Short mmCIF file of C-alpha atoms and ligand atoms in Angstrom, two decimals:
data_model
loop_
_atom_site.label_atom_id
_atom_site.label_comp_id
_atom_site.label_asym_id
_atom_site.label_seq_id
_atom_site.Cartn_x
_atom_site.Cartn_y
_atom_site.Cartn_z
CA MET A 1 -83.30 87.67 -85.18
CA THR A 2 -84.37 90.00 -82.40
CA PRO A 3 -85.47 93.44 -83.45
CA ASN A 4 -83.42 96.43 -82.51
CA PRO A 5 -84.56 97.49 -79.01
CA TYR A 6 -84.84 101.07 -80.21
CA LEU A 7 -87.42 100.01 -82.80
CA PHE A 8 -90.12 100.15 -80.13
CA ILE A 9 -89.24 103.72 -79.30
CA VAL A 10 -89.46 104.60 -82.99
CA ILE A 11 -92.90 102.99 -83.20
CA PHE A 12 -93.93 104.74 -80.00
CA VAL A 13 -92.87 108.12 -81.32
CA ALA A 14 -94.60 107.49 -84.65
CA VAL A 15 -97.88 106.60 -82.95
CA ALA A 16 -97.55 109.51 -80.57
CA LEU A 17 -97.17 111.84 -83.53
CA ALA A 18 -99.94 110.28 -85.60
CA PHE A 19 -102.42 110.33 -82.74
CA PRO A 20 -102.84 114.11 -82.60
CA LEU A 21 -101.90 114.82 -86.21
CA LEU A 22 -104.51 112.53 -87.74
CA PRO A 23 -107.56 114.26 -86.19
CA LEU A 24 -106.02 117.66 -86.91
CA GLY A 25 -105.50 116.65 -90.53
CA LEU A 26 -109.03 115.32 -90.77
CA ALA A 27 -110.35 118.55 -89.32
CA TRP A 28 -108.33 120.51 -91.83
CA LEU A 29 -109.70 118.43 -94.70
CA TRP A 30 -113.20 118.87 -93.33
CA ARG A 31 -112.77 122.61 -93.22
CA ARG A 32 -111.28 122.59 -96.71
CA PHE A 33 -114.09 120.65 -98.38
CA PHE A 34 -117.23 121.05 -96.28
CA GLN A 35 -117.32 123.60 -93.55
CA PRO A 36 -116.33 127.16 -94.39
CA PRO A 37 -114.63 128.95 -91.51
CA LYS A 38 -116.63 131.82 -90.09
CA PRO A 39 -114.41 133.89 -87.86
CA GLY A 40 -115.75 137.06 -86.32
CA VAL A 41 -114.86 139.82 -83.93
CA GLN A 42 -116.76 138.36 -81.03
CA LYS A 43 -115.99 134.77 -81.85
CA ASN A 44 -112.31 135.54 -81.70
CA ALA A 45 -112.60 137.75 -78.65
CA ILE A 46 -110.22 136.95 -75.82
CA TYR A 47 -112.69 136.88 -73.01
CA GLU A 48 -115.32 134.18 -73.15
CA CYS A 49 -117.90 134.76 -70.47
CA GLY A 50 -120.22 137.03 -72.38
CA VAL A 51 -118.88 140.29 -71.00
CA GLU A 52 -116.89 142.63 -73.16
CA SER A 53 -113.33 143.13 -72.03
CA ILE A 54 -112.43 146.68 -71.13
CA GLY A 55 -109.05 148.31 -71.58
CA GLU A 56 -105.62 146.81 -71.85
CA ALA A 57 -104.34 143.64 -70.23
CA GLN A 58 -100.82 145.03 -69.80
CA ILE A 59 -101.41 147.36 -66.91
CA GLN A 60 -99.31 147.98 -63.81
CA PHE A 61 -100.67 146.87 -60.50
CA ARG A 62 -100.09 149.01 -57.46
CA SER A 63 -97.61 147.19 -55.28
CA GLN A 64 -99.28 148.10 -52.02
CA TYR A 65 -98.87 144.64 -50.58
CA TYR A 66 -95.08 144.57 -50.54
CA LEU A 67 -95.05 145.51 -46.87
CA TYR A 68 -97.12 142.45 -46.05
CA ALA A 69 -94.68 140.39 -48.08
CA ILE A 70 -91.73 141.76 -46.10
CA ILE A 71 -93.43 141.10 -42.76
CA PHE A 72 -94.37 137.62 -43.91
CA LEU A 73 -90.78 136.86 -44.86
CA ILE A 74 -89.44 138.14 -41.55
CA PHE A 75 -91.86 136.47 -39.18
CA ASP A 76 -92.78 133.29 -41.04
CA VAL A 77 -90.14 132.26 -43.55
CA GLU A 78 -87.26 133.37 -41.41
CA ALA A 79 -88.52 131.33 -38.47
CA ILE A 80 -88.52 128.21 -40.62
CA PHE A 81 -84.84 128.75 -41.39
CA LEU A 82 -83.95 129.71 -37.86
CA VAL A 83 -85.18 126.49 -36.26
CA PRO A 84 -82.77 124.11 -38.10
CA PHE A 85 -80.07 126.73 -37.68
CA ALA A 86 -80.58 126.75 -33.94
CA VAL A 87 -80.68 122.95 -33.74
CA ALA A 88 -77.46 122.49 -35.69
CA PHE A 89 -75.77 125.55 -34.20
CA THR A 90 -72.95 123.82 -32.29
CA GLY A 91 -71.83 121.72 -35.22
CA LEU A 92 -71.79 124.54 -37.83
CA PRO A 93 -68.63 125.57 -39.66
CA VAL A 94 -67.75 129.26 -39.75
CA GLY A 95 -68.82 129.66 -43.41
CA ALA A 96 -72.37 128.49 -42.73
CA PHE A 97 -72.57 130.73 -39.68
CA ILE A 98 -71.60 133.79 -41.69
CA ALA A 99 -74.02 132.83 -44.47
CA ILE A 100 -76.95 132.67 -42.10
CA LEU A 101 -75.89 135.96 -40.50
CA VAL A 102 -75.96 137.63 -43.91
CA PHE A 103 -79.40 136.18 -44.48
CA LEU A 104 -80.57 137.50 -41.11
CA LEU A 105 -79.06 140.90 -41.77
CA LEU A 106 -81.00 141.20 -45.01
CA LEU A 107 -84.25 140.43 -43.24
CA ILE A 108 -83.43 142.73 -40.33
CA GLU A 109 -82.99 145.52 -42.85
CA GLY A 110 -86.52 144.75 -43.99
CA LEU A 111 -87.71 144.82 -40.40
CA VAL A 112 -86.14 148.24 -39.87
CA TRP A 113 -87.76 149.46 -43.06
CA ALA A 114 -91.17 148.13 -42.09
CA TRP A 115 -90.80 149.56 -38.60
CA GLY A 116 -89.92 152.93 -40.07
CA LYS A 117 -93.01 152.76 -42.27
CA GLY A 118 -95.14 152.31 -39.17
CA CYS A 119 -96.23 148.78 -40.04
CA LEU A 120 -95.77 147.51 -36.54
CA ASN A 121 -98.03 150.07 -34.91
CA TRP A 122 -101.48 149.01 -33.85
CA ALA A 123 -104.11 150.41 -36.13
CA ARG A 124 -106.22 152.95 -34.28
CA MET B 1 -131.61 108.65 -95.87
CA SER B 2 -128.78 109.02 -98.34
CA GLU B 3 -130.38 110.17 -101.52
CA GLY B 4 -130.66 107.48 -104.13
CA GLN B 5 -127.19 106.01 -103.78
CA ILE B 6 -128.36 102.73 -102.31
CA ASP B 7 -131.89 101.60 -101.88
CA GLU B 8 -133.30 100.81 -98.48
CA ALA B 9 -134.21 97.18 -99.18
CA LEU B 10 -130.70 96.31 -100.25
CA ARG B 11 -129.35 98.15 -97.28
CA SER B 12 -131.40 96.24 -94.75
CA GLU B 13 -130.62 93.01 -96.56
CA LEU B 14 -126.92 93.75 -96.31
CA GLN B 15 -127.37 94.72 -92.68
CA ARG B 16 -128.90 91.35 -91.94
CA GLN B 17 -125.81 89.75 -93.40
CA GLY B 18 -123.64 91.87 -91.16
CA VAL B 19 -122.57 94.51 -93.67
CA TRP B 20 -123.22 98.11 -92.72
CA VAL B 21 -123.47 100.61 -95.52
CA THR B 22 -123.44 104.24 -94.62
CA SER B 23 -122.71 107.59 -96.13
CA MET B 24 -120.47 110.42 -95.03
CA GLN B 25 -123.48 112.52 -94.16
CA GLU B 26 -125.02 109.85 -91.97
CA LEU B 27 -121.78 109.17 -90.19
CA TYR B 28 -121.20 112.86 -89.59
CA ASN B 29 -124.70 113.47 -88.29
CA TRP B 30 -124.65 110.31 -86.20
CA GLY B 31 -121.51 111.48 -84.48
CA ARG B 32 -122.79 115.00 -83.99
CA LYS B 33 -126.20 114.15 -82.68
CA ASN B 34 -124.84 111.80 -80.04
CA SER B 35 -122.31 114.20 -78.64
CA ILE B 36 -124.15 117.46 -78.16
CA TRP B 37 -122.34 119.42 -75.50
CA PRO B 38 -124.52 122.04 -73.88
CA LEU B 39 -123.29 125.33 -72.56
CA GLN B 40 -123.43 125.38 -68.80
CA PHE B 41 -125.51 128.29 -67.71
CA GLY B 42 -128.91 128.75 -66.19
CA LEU B 43 -130.85 131.96 -65.87
CA ALA B 44 -133.78 131.32 -63.56
CA CYS B 45 -136.06 128.64 -62.14
CA CYS B 46 -136.05 126.62 -65.38
CA ALA B 47 -132.36 126.00 -64.82
CA ILE B 48 -133.25 123.87 -61.81
CA GLU B 49 -135.14 121.54 -64.13
CA MET B 50 -132.18 121.55 -66.47
CA ILE B 51 -129.95 120.53 -63.57
CA ALA B 52 -132.40 117.76 -62.69
CA THR B 53 -132.24 116.60 -66.30
CA ALA B 54 -128.50 116.33 -66.07
CA ALA B 55 -128.60 114.48 -62.77
CA SER B 56 -128.95 110.74 -62.38
CA ARG B 57 -132.73 110.37 -62.32
CA TYR B 58 -133.36 111.78 -65.79
CA ASP B 59 -129.79 111.34 -66.98
CA ILE B 60 -129.27 113.32 -70.14
CA ALA B 61 -126.07 111.29 -70.55
CA ARG B 62 -128.18 108.62 -72.20
CA PHE B 63 -128.39 110.99 -75.15
CA GLY B 64 -124.78 112.04 -75.12
CA GLY B 65 -125.50 115.49 -73.76
CA GLU B 66 -124.11 115.33 -70.25
CA ILE B 67 -120.92 117.23 -70.86
CA PHE B 68 -121.97 120.72 -69.84
CA ARG B 69 -119.19 123.04 -70.90
CA PRO B 70 -118.27 126.12 -68.92
CA SER B 71 -116.88 127.82 -72.00
CA PRO B 72 -118.85 128.70 -75.13
CA ARG B 73 -115.82 127.74 -77.18
CA GLN B 74 -116.47 124.08 -76.42
CA ALA B 75 -120.25 124.02 -76.58
CA ASP B 76 -122.64 122.98 -79.33
CA LEU B 77 -125.93 123.71 -77.68
CA MET B 78 -127.24 126.66 -75.75
CA ILE B 79 -130.13 125.83 -73.45
CA VAL B 80 -131.67 129.18 -72.62
CA ALA B 81 -133.19 128.04 -69.35
CA GLY B 82 -135.07 130.82 -67.70
CA THR B 83 -135.99 134.46 -67.69
CA VAL B 84 -133.86 136.57 -69.98
CA THR B 85 -133.70 140.02 -68.50
CA LYS B 86 -132.80 142.91 -70.73
CA LYS B 87 -129.63 143.28 -68.75
CA MET B 88 -128.64 139.69 -69.54
CA ALA B 89 -129.69 139.61 -73.20
CA PRO B 90 -126.52 141.18 -74.68
CA GLN B 91 -124.39 138.71 -72.75
CA ILE B 92 -126.42 135.79 -74.07
CA VAL B 93 -126.13 136.96 -77.65
CA ARG B 94 -122.43 137.45 -77.16
CA LEU B 95 -122.07 133.95 -75.71
CA TYR B 96 -123.98 132.57 -78.65
CA ASN B 97 -121.69 134.41 -81.02
CA GLN B 98 -118.68 132.92 -79.31
CA MET B 99 -119.86 129.36 -79.76
CA PRO B 100 -118.23 127.62 -82.70
CA ASP B 101 -120.37 126.32 -85.54
CA PRO B 102 -122.45 124.18 -85.71
CA LYS B 103 -124.48 125.56 -82.82
CA TYR B 104 -128.04 125.08 -81.69
CA VAL B 105 -130.38 126.78 -79.28
CA ILE B 106 -133.14 125.31 -77.15
CA SER B 107 -135.47 127.91 -75.74
CA MET B 108 -136.62 126.37 -72.49
CA GLY B 109 -139.74 127.57 -70.73
CA ALA B 110 -142.29 130.31 -71.15
CA CYS B 111 -139.81 133.00 -70.15
CA ALA B 112 -137.23 132.21 -72.78
CA ILE B 113 -139.93 131.87 -75.42
CA SER B 114 -141.94 135.00 -74.75
CA GLY B 115 -141.16 136.55 -71.37
CA GLY B 116 -143.61 134.20 -69.71
CA PRO B 117 -145.18 135.43 -66.48
CA PHE B 118 -143.03 138.55 -66.68
CA LYS B 119 -144.03 139.50 -70.19
CA GLN B 120 -145.57 142.75 -68.99
CA GLY B 121 -142.47 143.61 -67.01
CA TYR B 122 -140.30 146.49 -68.09
CA ASN B 123 -137.08 144.59 -67.66
CA VAL B 124 -137.71 141.22 -69.26
CA LEU B 125 -136.90 140.34 -72.83
CA LYS B 126 -139.94 139.00 -74.60
CA GLY B 127 -138.31 135.97 -76.11
CA ILE B 128 -134.69 135.18 -76.87
CA ASP B 129 -135.65 134.43 -80.48
CA ARG B 130 -135.64 138.17 -81.06
CA TYR B 131 -131.87 138.09 -81.27
CA ILE B 132 -130.69 134.54 -81.95
CA PRO B 133 -132.21 131.74 -84.02
CA VAL B 134 -133.91 129.12 -81.88
CA ASP B 135 -134.12 125.49 -82.97
CA VAL B 136 -136.46 123.96 -80.42
CA TYR B 137 -138.98 125.65 -78.13
CA ILE B 138 -140.21 123.94 -74.97
CA PRO B 139 -143.38 125.38 -73.47
CA GLY B 140 -143.99 125.11 -69.75
CA CYS B 141 -143.33 126.98 -66.56
CA PRO B 142 -141.10 125.21 -65.88
CA PRO B 143 -141.01 122.38 -68.42
CA ARG B 144 -140.44 119.05 -66.78
CA PRO B 145 -137.13 117.27 -67.34
CA GLU B 146 -138.92 114.87 -69.67
CA ALA B 147 -139.87 117.84 -71.80
CA LEU B 148 -136.25 118.93 -72.00
CA LEU B 149 -135.28 115.39 -72.98
CA HIS B 150 -137.97 115.50 -75.63
CA ALA B 151 -136.59 118.76 -76.95
CA PHE B 152 -133.16 117.18 -76.96
CA MET B 153 -134.46 114.30 -79.04
CA GLU B 154 -136.15 116.72 -81.39
CA LEU B 155 -132.85 118.48 -81.81
CA GLN B 156 -131.16 115.15 -82.51
CA ARG B 157 -133.78 114.48 -85.14
CA LYS B 158 -133.10 117.85 -86.67
CA ILE B 159 -129.36 117.29 -86.71
CA ASP B 160 -129.87 113.88 -88.25
CA SER B 161 -131.82 115.39 -91.14
CA GLN B 162 -129.28 118.10 -91.95
CA LYS B 163 -127.61 117.80 -95.32
CA LEU B 164 -123.93 118.03 -96.05
CA THR B 165 -124.20 119.34 -99.58
CA GLY B 166 -126.75 120.70 -101.95
CA ALA B 167 -129.20 123.57 -101.81
CA GLY B 168 -130.74 122.75 -98.43
CA LYS B 169 -127.50 122.07 -96.59
CA ALA B 170 -127.05 122.92 -92.94
CA GLU B 171 -126.47 126.59 -92.07
CA HIS B 172 -123.04 126.06 -90.62
CA LEU B 173 -121.86 124.52 -93.90
CA ASP B 174 -123.17 127.46 -95.89
CA ALA B 175 -120.63 130.24 -96.20
CA LYS B 176 -123.37 132.80 -96.77
CA GLN B 177 -125.18 132.16 -93.50
CA PRO B 178 -123.95 134.32 -90.64
CA SER B 179 -122.44 132.82 -87.54
CA GLU B 180 -122.57 135.96 -85.42
CA PHE B 181 -125.55 138.12 -84.73
CA PRO B 182 -125.57 141.76 -83.69
CA VAL B 183 -125.50 142.30 -79.96
CA PRO B 184 -128.19 144.67 -78.69
CA ALA B 185 -127.09 147.67 -76.67
CA PHE B 186 -128.86 149.64 -73.97
CA GLY B 187 -130.75 152.55 -75.44
CA GLU B 188 -132.64 155.29 -73.70
CA HIS B 189 -135.65 153.15 -72.82
CA ASP B 190 -135.05 149.70 -74.18
CA LEU B 191 -132.55 147.48 -75.86
CA GLN B 192 -131.58 148.77 -79.26
CA PRO B 193 -132.60 147.35 -81.66
CA PRO B 194 -135.65 145.75 -79.97
CA ALA B 195 -135.34 142.76 -82.29
CA ASN B 196 -133.14 141.53 -85.09
CA PRO B 197 -135.38 141.49 -88.20
CA ASP B 198 -133.19 138.84 -89.88
CA VAL B 199 -133.85 136.41 -87.08
CA TYR B 200 -137.17 137.39 -85.55
CA HIS B 201 -140.23 136.33 -87.49
CA PRO B 202 -143.19 136.78 -85.19
CA PRO B 203 -146.30 134.86 -86.15
CA VAL B 204 -148.66 136.96 -88.23
CA LEU B 205 -152.26 137.01 -87.18
CA GLU B 206 -154.57 136.34 -90.09
CA ARG B 207 -158.17 137.20 -89.53
CA GLN B 208 -160.78 135.48 -91.60
CA SER B 209 -163.55 137.74 -92.66
S1 SF4 C 301 -140.74 129.76 -67.46
FE1 SF4 C 301 -141.44 129.68 -65.35
S2 SF4 C 301 -140.02 128.24 -64.37
FE2 SF4 C 301 -139.07 128.90 -66.29
S3 SF4 C 301 -137.79 130.64 -65.76
FE3 SF4 C 301 -139.78 131.44 -66.38
S4 SF4 C 301 -140.91 131.66 -64.46
FE4 SF4 C 301 -139.19 130.29 -64.05
#
């Protein structure tokens, strides 16, 4: 009689469960019978490099880099899309052509915005 | 080593026949003493010797102590290797507090013991044992890697002799012993308090008349 092929998966899952649970259980027993837990304010502190953490973690960052992100999208990411577009240009259906135009239009809007903000001027 | 449960002669006789008898305490201490993970930080020139100890020539891995942990949460041993400035002392105490029990401290070099060559300086702590309990002191400026290995072996000996139960059991098993110690703060002129009286027991000079 050959064993059910799924039996091995059952064994595998059982071992995979026992492997982490056994040490955790042993640790729990150890804590229960021998080692009393000693939590503390500093022991449970979030930051662990010896320096006290200051203030809240949930703060808002100033988004002063969004202009760089826009410029990056326009001049780097867009170029990557434009090269295959240009190569396959003659064989493109109308739908794909319109799709890429919409994509370009969105980025051109960003370019206009960045231009208006004075991003493209040389810093003096 | 186990008290009275099995006598040594019978034990060695059994061992010769290929039967190992051990106790929970021995097994526990054997495991602990051979996997001491130090906290990875160095403060001054002594740290260079500590690094040499961890490297291949002196090879602290032979004693199971090569896994230097970058986080106090995973460390068992703090090697205070170097000059503890007063600016650094609160951080060190805080790091010690964040280490899980059981935890041990080796005070490496003259600086960590007493301030060393900078003892007269305004900015150097005169011994880390003012704030945290130290298990092994290594004299020297700097101590050689062999000295650090010796301290490591001393610590292993200490761990091996710690008891699981009873009156003299190890501190980390005793619910009454603290695991955190107060962190000093900067006062007007010095760290406040200048020492923790629960921890710091300076040697008393007894003059014979
Ligand atoms: S004891 Fe000597 S070698 Fe060690 S940190 Fe102090 S000055 Fe440097």
